[in-house]
Short mmCIF file of C-alpha atoms in Angstrom, two decimals:
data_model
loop_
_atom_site.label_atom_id
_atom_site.label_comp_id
_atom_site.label_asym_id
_atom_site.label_seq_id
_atom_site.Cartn_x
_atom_site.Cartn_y
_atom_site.Cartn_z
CA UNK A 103 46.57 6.28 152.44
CA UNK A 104 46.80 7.96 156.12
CA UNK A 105 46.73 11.92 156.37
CA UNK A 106 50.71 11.67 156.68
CA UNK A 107 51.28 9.90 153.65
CA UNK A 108 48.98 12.34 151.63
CA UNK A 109 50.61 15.44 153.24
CA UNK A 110 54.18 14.94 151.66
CA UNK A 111 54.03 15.20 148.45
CA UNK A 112 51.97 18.74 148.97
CA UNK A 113 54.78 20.00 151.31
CA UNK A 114 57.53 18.95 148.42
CA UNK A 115 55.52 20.94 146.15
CA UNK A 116 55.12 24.17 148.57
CA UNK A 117 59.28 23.58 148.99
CA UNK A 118 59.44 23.99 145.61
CA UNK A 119 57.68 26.73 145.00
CA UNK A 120 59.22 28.43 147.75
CA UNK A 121 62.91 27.52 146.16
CA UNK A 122 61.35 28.74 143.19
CA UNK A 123 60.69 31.82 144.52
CA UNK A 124 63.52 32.62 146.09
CA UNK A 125 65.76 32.34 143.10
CA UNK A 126 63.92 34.87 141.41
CA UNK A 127 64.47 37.27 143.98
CA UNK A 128 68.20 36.13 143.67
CA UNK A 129 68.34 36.91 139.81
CA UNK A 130 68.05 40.82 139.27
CA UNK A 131 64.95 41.71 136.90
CA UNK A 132 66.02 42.64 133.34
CA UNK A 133 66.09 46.30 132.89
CA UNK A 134 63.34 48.02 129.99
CA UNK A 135 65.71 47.55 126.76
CA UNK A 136 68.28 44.43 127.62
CA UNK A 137 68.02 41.80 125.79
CA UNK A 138 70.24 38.53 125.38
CA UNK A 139 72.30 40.54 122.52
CA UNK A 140 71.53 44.18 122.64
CA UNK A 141 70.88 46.73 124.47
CA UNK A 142 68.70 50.12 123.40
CA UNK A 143 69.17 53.58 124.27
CA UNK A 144 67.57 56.51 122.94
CA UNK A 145 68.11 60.16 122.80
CA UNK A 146 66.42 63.71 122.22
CA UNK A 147 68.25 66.40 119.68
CA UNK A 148 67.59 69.19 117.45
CA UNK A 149 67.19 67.25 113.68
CA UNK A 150 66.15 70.49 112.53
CA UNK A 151 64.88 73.59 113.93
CA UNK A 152 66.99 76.82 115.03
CA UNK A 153 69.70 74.81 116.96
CA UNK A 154 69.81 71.96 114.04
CA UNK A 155 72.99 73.25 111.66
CA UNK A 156 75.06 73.59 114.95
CA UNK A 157 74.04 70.51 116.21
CA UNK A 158 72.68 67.27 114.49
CA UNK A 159 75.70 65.58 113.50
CA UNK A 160 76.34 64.86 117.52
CA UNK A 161 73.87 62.14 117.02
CA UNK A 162 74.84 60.60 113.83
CA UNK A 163 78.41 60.45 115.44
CA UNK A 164 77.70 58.83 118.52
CA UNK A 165 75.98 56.11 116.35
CA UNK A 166 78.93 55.86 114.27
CA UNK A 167 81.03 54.92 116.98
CA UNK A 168 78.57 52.42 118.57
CA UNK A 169 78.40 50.74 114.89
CA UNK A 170 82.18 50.89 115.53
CA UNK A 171 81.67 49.24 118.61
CA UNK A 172 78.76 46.95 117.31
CA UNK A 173 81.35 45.29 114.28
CA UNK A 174 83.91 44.66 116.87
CA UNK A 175 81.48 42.26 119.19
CA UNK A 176 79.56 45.00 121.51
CA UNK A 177 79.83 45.50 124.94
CA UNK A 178 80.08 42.17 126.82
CA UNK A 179 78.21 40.59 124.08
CA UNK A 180 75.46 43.21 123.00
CA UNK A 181 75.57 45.10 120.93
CA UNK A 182 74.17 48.64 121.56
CA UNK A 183 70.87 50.26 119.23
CA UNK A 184 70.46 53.91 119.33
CA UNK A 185 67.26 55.42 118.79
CA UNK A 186 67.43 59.31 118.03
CA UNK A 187 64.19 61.77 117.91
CA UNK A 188 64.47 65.24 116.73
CA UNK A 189 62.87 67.49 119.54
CA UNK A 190 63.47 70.48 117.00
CA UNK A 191 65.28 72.48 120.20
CA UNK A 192 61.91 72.67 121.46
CA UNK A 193 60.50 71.74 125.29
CA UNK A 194 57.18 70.55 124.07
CA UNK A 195 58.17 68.19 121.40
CA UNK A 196 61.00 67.04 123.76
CA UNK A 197 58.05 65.89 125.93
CA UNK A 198 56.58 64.21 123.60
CA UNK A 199 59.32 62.25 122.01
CA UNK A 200 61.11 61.30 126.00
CA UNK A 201 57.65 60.00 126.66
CA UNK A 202 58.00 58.41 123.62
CA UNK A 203 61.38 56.67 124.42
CA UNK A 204 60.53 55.53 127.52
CA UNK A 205 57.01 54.54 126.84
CA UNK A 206 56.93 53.17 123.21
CA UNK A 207 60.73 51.90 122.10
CA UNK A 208 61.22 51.16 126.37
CA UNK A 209 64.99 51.77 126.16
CA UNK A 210 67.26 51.29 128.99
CA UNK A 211 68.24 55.37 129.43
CA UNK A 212 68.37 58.45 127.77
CA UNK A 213 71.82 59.58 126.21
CA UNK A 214 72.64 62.84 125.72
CA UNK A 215 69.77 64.67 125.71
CA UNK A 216 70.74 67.82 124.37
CA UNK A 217 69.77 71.58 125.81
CA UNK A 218 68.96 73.44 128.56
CA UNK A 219 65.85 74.41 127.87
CA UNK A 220 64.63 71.32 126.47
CA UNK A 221 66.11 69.00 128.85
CA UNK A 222 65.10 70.86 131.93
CA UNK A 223 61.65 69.87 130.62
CA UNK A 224 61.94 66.75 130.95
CA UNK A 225 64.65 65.69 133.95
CA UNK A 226 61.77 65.46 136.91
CA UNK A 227 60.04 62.43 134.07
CA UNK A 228 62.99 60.88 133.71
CA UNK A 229 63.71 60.83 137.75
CA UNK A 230 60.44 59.82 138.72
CA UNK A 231 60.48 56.76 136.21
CA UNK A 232 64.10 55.79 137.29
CA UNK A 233 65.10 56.04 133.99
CA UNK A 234 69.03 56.45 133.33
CA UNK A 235 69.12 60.10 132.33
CA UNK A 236 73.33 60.03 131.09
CA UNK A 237 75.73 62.85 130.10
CA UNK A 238 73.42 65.69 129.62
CA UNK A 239 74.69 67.74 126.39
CA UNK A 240 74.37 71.06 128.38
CA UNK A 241 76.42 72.93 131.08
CA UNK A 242 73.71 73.67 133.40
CA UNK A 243 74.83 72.93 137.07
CA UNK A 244 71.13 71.72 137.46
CA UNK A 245 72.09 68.34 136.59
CA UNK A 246 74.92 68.10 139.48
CA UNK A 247 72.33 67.89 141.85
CA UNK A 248 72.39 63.67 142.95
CA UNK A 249 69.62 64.51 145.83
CA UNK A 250 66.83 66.20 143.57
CA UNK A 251 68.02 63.72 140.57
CA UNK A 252 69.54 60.66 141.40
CA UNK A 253 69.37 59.65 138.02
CA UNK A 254 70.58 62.11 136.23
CA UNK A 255 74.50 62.76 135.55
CA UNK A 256 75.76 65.76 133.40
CA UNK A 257 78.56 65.35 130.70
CA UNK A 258 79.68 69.08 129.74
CA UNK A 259 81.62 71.48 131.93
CA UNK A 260 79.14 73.48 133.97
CA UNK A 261 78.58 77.31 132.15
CA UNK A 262 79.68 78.82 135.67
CA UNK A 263 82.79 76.10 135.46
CA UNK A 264 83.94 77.64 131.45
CA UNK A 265 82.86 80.98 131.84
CA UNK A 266 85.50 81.22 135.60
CA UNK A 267 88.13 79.42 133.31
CA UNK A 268 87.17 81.73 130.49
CA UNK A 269 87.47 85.41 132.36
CA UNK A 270 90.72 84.02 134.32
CA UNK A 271 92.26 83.32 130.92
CA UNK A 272 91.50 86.94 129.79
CA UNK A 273 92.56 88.90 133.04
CA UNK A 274 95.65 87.15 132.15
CA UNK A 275 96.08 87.66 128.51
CA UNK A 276 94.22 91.08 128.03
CA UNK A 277 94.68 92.90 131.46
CA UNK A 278 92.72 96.36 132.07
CA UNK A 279 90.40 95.63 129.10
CA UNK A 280 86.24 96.19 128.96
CA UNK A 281 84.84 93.05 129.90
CA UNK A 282 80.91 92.38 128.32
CA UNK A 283 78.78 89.28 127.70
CA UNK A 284 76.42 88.33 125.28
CA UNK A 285 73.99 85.27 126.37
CA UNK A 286 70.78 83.48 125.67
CA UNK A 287 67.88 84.29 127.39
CA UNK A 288 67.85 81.07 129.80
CA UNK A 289 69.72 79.34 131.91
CA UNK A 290 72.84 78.84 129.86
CA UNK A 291 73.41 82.80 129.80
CA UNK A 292 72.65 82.88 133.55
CA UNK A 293 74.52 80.29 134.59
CA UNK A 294 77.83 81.41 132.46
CA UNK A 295 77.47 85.08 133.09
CA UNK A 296 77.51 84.12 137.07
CA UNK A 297 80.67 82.60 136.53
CA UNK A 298 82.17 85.37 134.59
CA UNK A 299 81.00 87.89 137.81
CA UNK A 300 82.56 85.12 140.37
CA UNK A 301 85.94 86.28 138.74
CA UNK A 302 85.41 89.38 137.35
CA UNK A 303 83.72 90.95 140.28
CA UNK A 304 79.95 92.14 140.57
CA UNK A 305 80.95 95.86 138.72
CA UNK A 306 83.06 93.79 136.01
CA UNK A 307 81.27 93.85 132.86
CA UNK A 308 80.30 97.18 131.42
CA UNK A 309 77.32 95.72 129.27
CA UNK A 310 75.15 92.43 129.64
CA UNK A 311 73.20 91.62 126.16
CA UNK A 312 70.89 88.65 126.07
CA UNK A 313 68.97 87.02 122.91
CA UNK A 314 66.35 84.68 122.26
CA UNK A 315 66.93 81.91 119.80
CA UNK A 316 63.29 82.79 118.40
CA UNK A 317 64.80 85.97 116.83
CA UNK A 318 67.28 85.76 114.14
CA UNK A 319 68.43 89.46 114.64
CA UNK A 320 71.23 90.76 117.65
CA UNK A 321 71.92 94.11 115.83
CA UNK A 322 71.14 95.67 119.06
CA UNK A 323 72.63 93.79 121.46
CA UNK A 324 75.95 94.34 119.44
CA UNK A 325 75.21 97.95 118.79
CA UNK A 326 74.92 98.22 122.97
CA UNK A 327 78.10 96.68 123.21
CA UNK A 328 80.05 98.68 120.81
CA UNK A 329 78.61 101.56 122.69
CA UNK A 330 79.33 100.53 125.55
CA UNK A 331 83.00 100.51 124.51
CA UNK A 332 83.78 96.57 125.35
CA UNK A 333 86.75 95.07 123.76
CA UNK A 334 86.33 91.84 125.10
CA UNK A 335 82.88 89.96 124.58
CA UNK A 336 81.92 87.07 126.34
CA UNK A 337 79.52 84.59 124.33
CA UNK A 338 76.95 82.29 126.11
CA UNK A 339 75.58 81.47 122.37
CA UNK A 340 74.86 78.51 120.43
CA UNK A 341 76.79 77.82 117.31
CA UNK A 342 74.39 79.69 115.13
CA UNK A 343 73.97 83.10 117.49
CA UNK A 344 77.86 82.70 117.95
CA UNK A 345 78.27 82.94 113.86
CA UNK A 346 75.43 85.52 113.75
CA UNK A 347 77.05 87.72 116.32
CA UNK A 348 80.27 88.01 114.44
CA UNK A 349 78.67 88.42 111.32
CA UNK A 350 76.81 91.24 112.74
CA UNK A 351 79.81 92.95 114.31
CA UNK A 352 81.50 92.93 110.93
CA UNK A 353 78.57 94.54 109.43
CA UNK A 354 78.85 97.56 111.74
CA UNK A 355 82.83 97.76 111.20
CA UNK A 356 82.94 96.93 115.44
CA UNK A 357 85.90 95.00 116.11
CA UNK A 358 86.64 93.46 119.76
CA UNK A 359 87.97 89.88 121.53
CA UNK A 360 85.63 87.52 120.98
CA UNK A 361 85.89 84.48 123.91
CA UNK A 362 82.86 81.57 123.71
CA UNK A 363 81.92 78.92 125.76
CA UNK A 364 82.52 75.61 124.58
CA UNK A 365 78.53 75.34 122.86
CA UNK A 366 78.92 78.06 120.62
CA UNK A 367 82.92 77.62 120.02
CA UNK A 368 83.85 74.74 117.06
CA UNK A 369 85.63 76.57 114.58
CA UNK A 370 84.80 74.23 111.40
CA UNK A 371 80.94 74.15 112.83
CA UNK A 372 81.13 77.91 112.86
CA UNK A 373 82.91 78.04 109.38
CA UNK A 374 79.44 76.06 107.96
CA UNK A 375 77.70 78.96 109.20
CA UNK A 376 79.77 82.31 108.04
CA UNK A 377 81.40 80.68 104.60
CA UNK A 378 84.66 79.42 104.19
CA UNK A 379 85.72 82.68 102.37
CA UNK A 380 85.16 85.19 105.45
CA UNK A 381 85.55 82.57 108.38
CA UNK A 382 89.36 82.47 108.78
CA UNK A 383 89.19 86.53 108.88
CA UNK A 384 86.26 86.71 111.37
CA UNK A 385 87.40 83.85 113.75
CA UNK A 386 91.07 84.81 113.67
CA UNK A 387 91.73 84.41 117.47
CA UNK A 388 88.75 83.73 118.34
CA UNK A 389 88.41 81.87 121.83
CA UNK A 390 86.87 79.12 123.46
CA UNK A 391 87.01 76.57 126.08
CA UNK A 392 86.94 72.50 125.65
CA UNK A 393 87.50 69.72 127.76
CA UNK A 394 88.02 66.94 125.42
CA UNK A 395 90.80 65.73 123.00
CA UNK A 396 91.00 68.15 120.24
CA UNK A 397 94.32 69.01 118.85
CA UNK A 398 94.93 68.12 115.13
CA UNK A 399 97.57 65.29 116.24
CA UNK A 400 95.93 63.80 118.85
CA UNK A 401 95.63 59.97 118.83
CA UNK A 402 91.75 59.91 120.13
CA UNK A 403 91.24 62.57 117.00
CA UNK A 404 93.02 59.98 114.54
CA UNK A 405 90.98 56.86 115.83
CA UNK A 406 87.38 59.14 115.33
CA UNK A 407 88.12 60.49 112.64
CA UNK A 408 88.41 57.08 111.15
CA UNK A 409 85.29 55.77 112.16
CA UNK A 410 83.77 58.92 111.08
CA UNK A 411 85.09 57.84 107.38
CA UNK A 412 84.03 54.25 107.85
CA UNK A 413 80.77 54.43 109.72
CA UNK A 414 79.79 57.83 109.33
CA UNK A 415 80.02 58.64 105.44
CA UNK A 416 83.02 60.49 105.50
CA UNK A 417 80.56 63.21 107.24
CA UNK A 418 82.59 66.51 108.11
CA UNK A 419 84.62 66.19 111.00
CA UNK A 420 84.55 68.96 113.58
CA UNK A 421 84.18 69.14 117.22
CA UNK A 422 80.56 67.25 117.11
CA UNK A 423 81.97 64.83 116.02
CA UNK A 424 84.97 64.07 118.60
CA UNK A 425 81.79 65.00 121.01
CA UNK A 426 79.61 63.02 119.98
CA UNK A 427 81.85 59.53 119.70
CA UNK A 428 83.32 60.62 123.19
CA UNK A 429 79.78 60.49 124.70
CA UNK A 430 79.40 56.83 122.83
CA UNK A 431 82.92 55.87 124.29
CA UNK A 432 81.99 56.91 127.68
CA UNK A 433 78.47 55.33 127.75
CA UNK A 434 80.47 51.96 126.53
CA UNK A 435 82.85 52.38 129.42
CA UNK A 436 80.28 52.45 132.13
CA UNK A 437 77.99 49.37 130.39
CA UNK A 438 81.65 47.40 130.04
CA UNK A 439 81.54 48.52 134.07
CA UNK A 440 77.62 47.20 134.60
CA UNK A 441 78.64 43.55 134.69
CA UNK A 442 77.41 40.45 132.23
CA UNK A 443 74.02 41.48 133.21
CA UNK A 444 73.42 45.43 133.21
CA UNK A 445 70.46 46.81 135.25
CA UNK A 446 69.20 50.46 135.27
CA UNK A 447 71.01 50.69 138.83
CA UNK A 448 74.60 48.45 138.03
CA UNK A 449 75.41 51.04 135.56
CA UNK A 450 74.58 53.95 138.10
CA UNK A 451 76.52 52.19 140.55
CA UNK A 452 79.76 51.95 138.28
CA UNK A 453 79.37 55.69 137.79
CA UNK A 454 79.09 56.81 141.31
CA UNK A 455 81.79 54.12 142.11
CA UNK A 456 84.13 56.30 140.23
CA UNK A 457 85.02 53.53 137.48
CA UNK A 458 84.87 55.02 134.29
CA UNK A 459 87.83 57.22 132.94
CA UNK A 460 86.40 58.90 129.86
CA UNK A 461 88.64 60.62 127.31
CA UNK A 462 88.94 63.96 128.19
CA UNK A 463 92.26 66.05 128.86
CA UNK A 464 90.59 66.49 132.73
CA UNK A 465 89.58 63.60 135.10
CA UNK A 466 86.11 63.09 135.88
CA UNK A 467 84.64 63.56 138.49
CA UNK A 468 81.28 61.13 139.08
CA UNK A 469 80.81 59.96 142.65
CA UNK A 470 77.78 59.67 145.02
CA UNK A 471 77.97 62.91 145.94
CA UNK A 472 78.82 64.48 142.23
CA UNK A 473 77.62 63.96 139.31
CA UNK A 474 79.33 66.22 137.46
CA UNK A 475 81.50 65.39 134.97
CA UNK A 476 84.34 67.82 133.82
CA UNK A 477 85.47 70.54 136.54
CA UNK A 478 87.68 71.95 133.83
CA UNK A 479 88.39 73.09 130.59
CA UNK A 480 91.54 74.02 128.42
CA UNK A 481 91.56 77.39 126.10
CA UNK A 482 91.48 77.16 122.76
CA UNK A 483 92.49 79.33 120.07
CA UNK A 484 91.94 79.90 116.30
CA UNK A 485 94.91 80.66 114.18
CA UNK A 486 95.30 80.58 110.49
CA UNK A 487 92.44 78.74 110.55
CA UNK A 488 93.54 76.08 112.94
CA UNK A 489 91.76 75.62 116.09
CA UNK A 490 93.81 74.12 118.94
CA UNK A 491 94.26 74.03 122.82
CA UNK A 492 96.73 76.79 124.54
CA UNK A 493 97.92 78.54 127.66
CA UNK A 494 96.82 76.55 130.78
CA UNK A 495 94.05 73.97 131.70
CA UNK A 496 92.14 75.11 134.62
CA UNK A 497 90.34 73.49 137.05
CA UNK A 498 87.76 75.11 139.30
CA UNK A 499 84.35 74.84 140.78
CA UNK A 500 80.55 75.56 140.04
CA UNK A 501 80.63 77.88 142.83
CA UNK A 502 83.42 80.62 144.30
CA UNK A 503 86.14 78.50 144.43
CA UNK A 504 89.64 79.62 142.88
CA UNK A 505 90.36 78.46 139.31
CA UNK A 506 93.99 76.55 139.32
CA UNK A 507 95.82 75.58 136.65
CA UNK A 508 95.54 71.46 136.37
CA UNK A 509 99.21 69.74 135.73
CA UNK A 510 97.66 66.03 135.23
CA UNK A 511 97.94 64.29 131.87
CA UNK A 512 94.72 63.80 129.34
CA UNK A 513 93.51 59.95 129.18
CA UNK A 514 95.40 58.02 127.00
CA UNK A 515 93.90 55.80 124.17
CA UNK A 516 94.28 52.40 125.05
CA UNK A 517 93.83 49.45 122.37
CA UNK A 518 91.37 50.27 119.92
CA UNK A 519 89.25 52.27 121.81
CA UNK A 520 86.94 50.03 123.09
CA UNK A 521 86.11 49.79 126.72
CA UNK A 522 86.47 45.93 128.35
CA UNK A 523 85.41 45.15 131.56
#
C-alpha cells in the first residue's frame, strides 16, 4: 500500500474528530442541576431561630406553587425540585448550608435567599462561582449593584425605596407630626432610615432607636421614643420585633402611628405573634408598604390561595404566602424565558433582556444595568382587621430622586398562572 493510500483513512479520522469537536462547542454545556426532566434549585431561610415564626412558611409556599406547577407538566418539560436549608437567621450556618447547595445537591441557583445579614454573607460565593443568586428576600440596595455582582438580582423593594414611599405617605396624611424610627441594628435599619432622612430632611426625626434581634427586650428604645414625644414611629423590624414593639408600647400605655416596612408589616403574620384577642386593637391602622397583589378580592390572591389549600395543607394564608408563590411564579417566568435548554447564563440573559413581567401591582425593572426589581410600593392599611392597599402607589428611587405617584395598572393573571414560553 503506498504512503498515500495509508494516509487517508488517518486524515478521515482526524476530520472526524475535528467535526466532533466542533459540535460540542456548538451545543452549550448543561448547567450544575438540569437534567432531561427537572431542574433543582435550592434556597437558605430561617426554619427556626429568632426570625423563624415570621418567616418559614415563605419556603413551604414557594414549593407549593412549584408542585402546582410540577402537576401541570413543569416548565418546558421539567419539572422544578426545591431544596430548602434552615440557616436559623444566622451568617455562619448560611455559609455552611450555600456551600452546601452549591457543592453537595449542585443546583442550578439559589432562590430567595432570605436576610440581610445572612445573605450579605454569602453574595461574593455565590458571584465568584457564577452561581444564579435570584430575587434576594431582602431590601438591601446591595444587591442592585450588576458590576460588583453580576449574578445576583434582588426581588423586594429596596429599604431606602419603602421607607421614601413610607415618610411621603405620612407628610401627607399626618402633616406637622414627630417623626421617629425604630430599626435593626444592620443594614436593613440603615438603609430604610436613609430613605426616611432623603424625605424627611437630615433634622426630621426627633429620636432614632435601633435593636438587635439577639435581645428579646426594646423597653428602652420605646421608652426613648415616648420621651422623645414622637407620634409617628417608623419600623425597620422584622415580623417578630414589629409585634414586640407594639406589645411593648401597650404595656407602657404609649400610644402613637405606627408605619412598617413591608418585612415587619403582614397583619395575619403579626396577629400569630400578639393573639388574635388583642391584635385587631393594637394593629388598628397600622401601616405598611407592599408591592405585590394583596387585596382580599384580587384574582392572583384567589388562584394562591388555592394552591395553598391543595398543595400546601390548607397552611394559613397571609402575606408569606402570596410572597412566597410570587417568587415561584417569577422564577417560572424567567426558566419559561431560558429556552428548551436553560443554562446558568440563558436565564440571566432573559432577566436583563427585560422579559419577565412578574405579578406585582409595579413593573419591574431588571435590565443590564438594574437589577432591581420593584422601584415602588403601595400603602397599606389595617382596618377592622382587614389589611388592604390605599392612597397612592409611589414610585421612586434608591437614591434622592422624587417619589411620584405611579398611574399604571398591576399585572394581570393570565390563564392559570403558569408562565409559557
Amino acid at each position: 500500500m503506498s504512503q498515500r493510500s495509508r494516509s487517508v483513512p488517518a486524515v478521515l479520522a482526524v476530520a472526524a474528530l475535528a467535526a466532533a469537536g466542533l459540535s460540542a462547542c456548538s451545543t452549550p454545556e448543561a448547567s450544575p442541576g438540569v437534567t432531561d426532566d427537572t431542574i433543582t434549585v435550592g434556597t437558605h431561610t430561617p426554619l427556626t431561630g429568632p426570625a423563624a415564626a415570621g418567616y418559614s412558611s415563605i419556603s413551604a409556599a414557594t414549593k407549593a406553587y412549584f408542585d402546582y406547577v410540577n402537576d401541570n407538566g413543569g416548565i418546558n418539560g421539567r419539572s422544578i425540585e426545591y431544596v430548602v436549608k434552615d440557616d436559623g437567621y444566622n451568617p455562619a450556618t448560611t455559609q455552611t448550608v450555600v456551600r452546601e447547595l452549591v457543592q453537595e445537591d449542585e443546583v442550578f441557583a439559589v432562590l430567595n435567599g432570605l436576610g440581610t445579614p445572612t445573605h450579605s454573607s454569602v453574595v461574593d460565593y455565590l458571584n465568584e462561582n457564577e452561581v444564579p443568586d435570584l430575587f434576594v428576600a431582602s431590601g438591601s440596595p446591595k444587591w442592585d449593584q450588576p458590576g460588583t455582582y453580576p449574578w445576583t438580582f434582588a426581588y423586594n423593594a429596596s429599604y431606602i425605596v419603602e421607607a421614601k414611599a413610607l415618610a411621603t405617605y405620612a407628610q401627607e396624611t399626618w402633616p406637622g407630626k414627630t417623626y421617629c424610627v425604630l430599626g435593626q441594628d444592620d443594614d436593613f435599619g440603615t438603609d430604610f432610615t436613609t430613605g426616611l432622612i432623603t424625605v424627611l430632611g437630615a433634622d426630621g426625626l426627633a429620636s432614632t432607636q435601633t435593636y438587635s434581634v439577639s435581645v428579646q427586650d426594646v423597653v428602652a428604645q420605646i421608652g426613648a421614643m415616648q420621651a422623645a414625644g414622637c407620634e409617628v414611629n417608623f419600623l425597620a423590624t422584622v415580623n417578630g420585633f414589629t409585634a414586640l414593639a407594639l406589645g411593648t408600647a401597650a404595656k407602657m400605655k404609649y400610644q402613637a402611628q405606627w408605619v412598617s416596612s413591608s418585612s415587619g408589616g403582614d397583619y395575619p403574620t403579626l396577629v400569630g405573634y400578639l393573639g388574635e384577642d388583642v391584635a385587631p386593637l393594637l394593629l388598628q391602622g397600622f401601616v405598611s408598604s407592599n408591592y405585590l397583589p394583596f387585596s382580599p378580592d384580587d384574582e392572583w390572591v384567589a388562584l394562591f390561595r388555592e394552591i395553598n389549600d391543595e398543595y400546601n395543607g390548607g397552611a394559613p394564608f397571609s402575606g408569606n404566602t402570596v410572597f412566597g408563590m410570587s417568587v415561584g411564579f417569577l422564577f417560572a417566568q424567567a426558566l419559561a424565558k431560558a429556552g428548551d435548554d436553560p443554562t446558568r447564563e440563558s436565564v440571566l440573559d432573559a432577566l436583563e433582556v427585560g422579559a419577565l413581567t412578574g405579578n406585582g401591582i409595579v413593573p419591574l425593572s431588571f435590565s443590564k444595568d438594574s437589577h432591581a426589581a420593584f422601584e415602588g410600593v403601595g400603602i397599606t392599611a389595617v382596618d377592622q382587621g382587614v389589611q388592604d392597599y390605599v392612597g397612592d402607589v409611589f414610585t421612586t428611587d434608591g437614591g434622592d430622586g422624587d417619589v411620584v405617584p405611579y398611574t399604571g395598572e398591576p399585572v394581570a393573571l393570565e390563564g392559570d398562572g403558569i408562565p409559557t414560553a
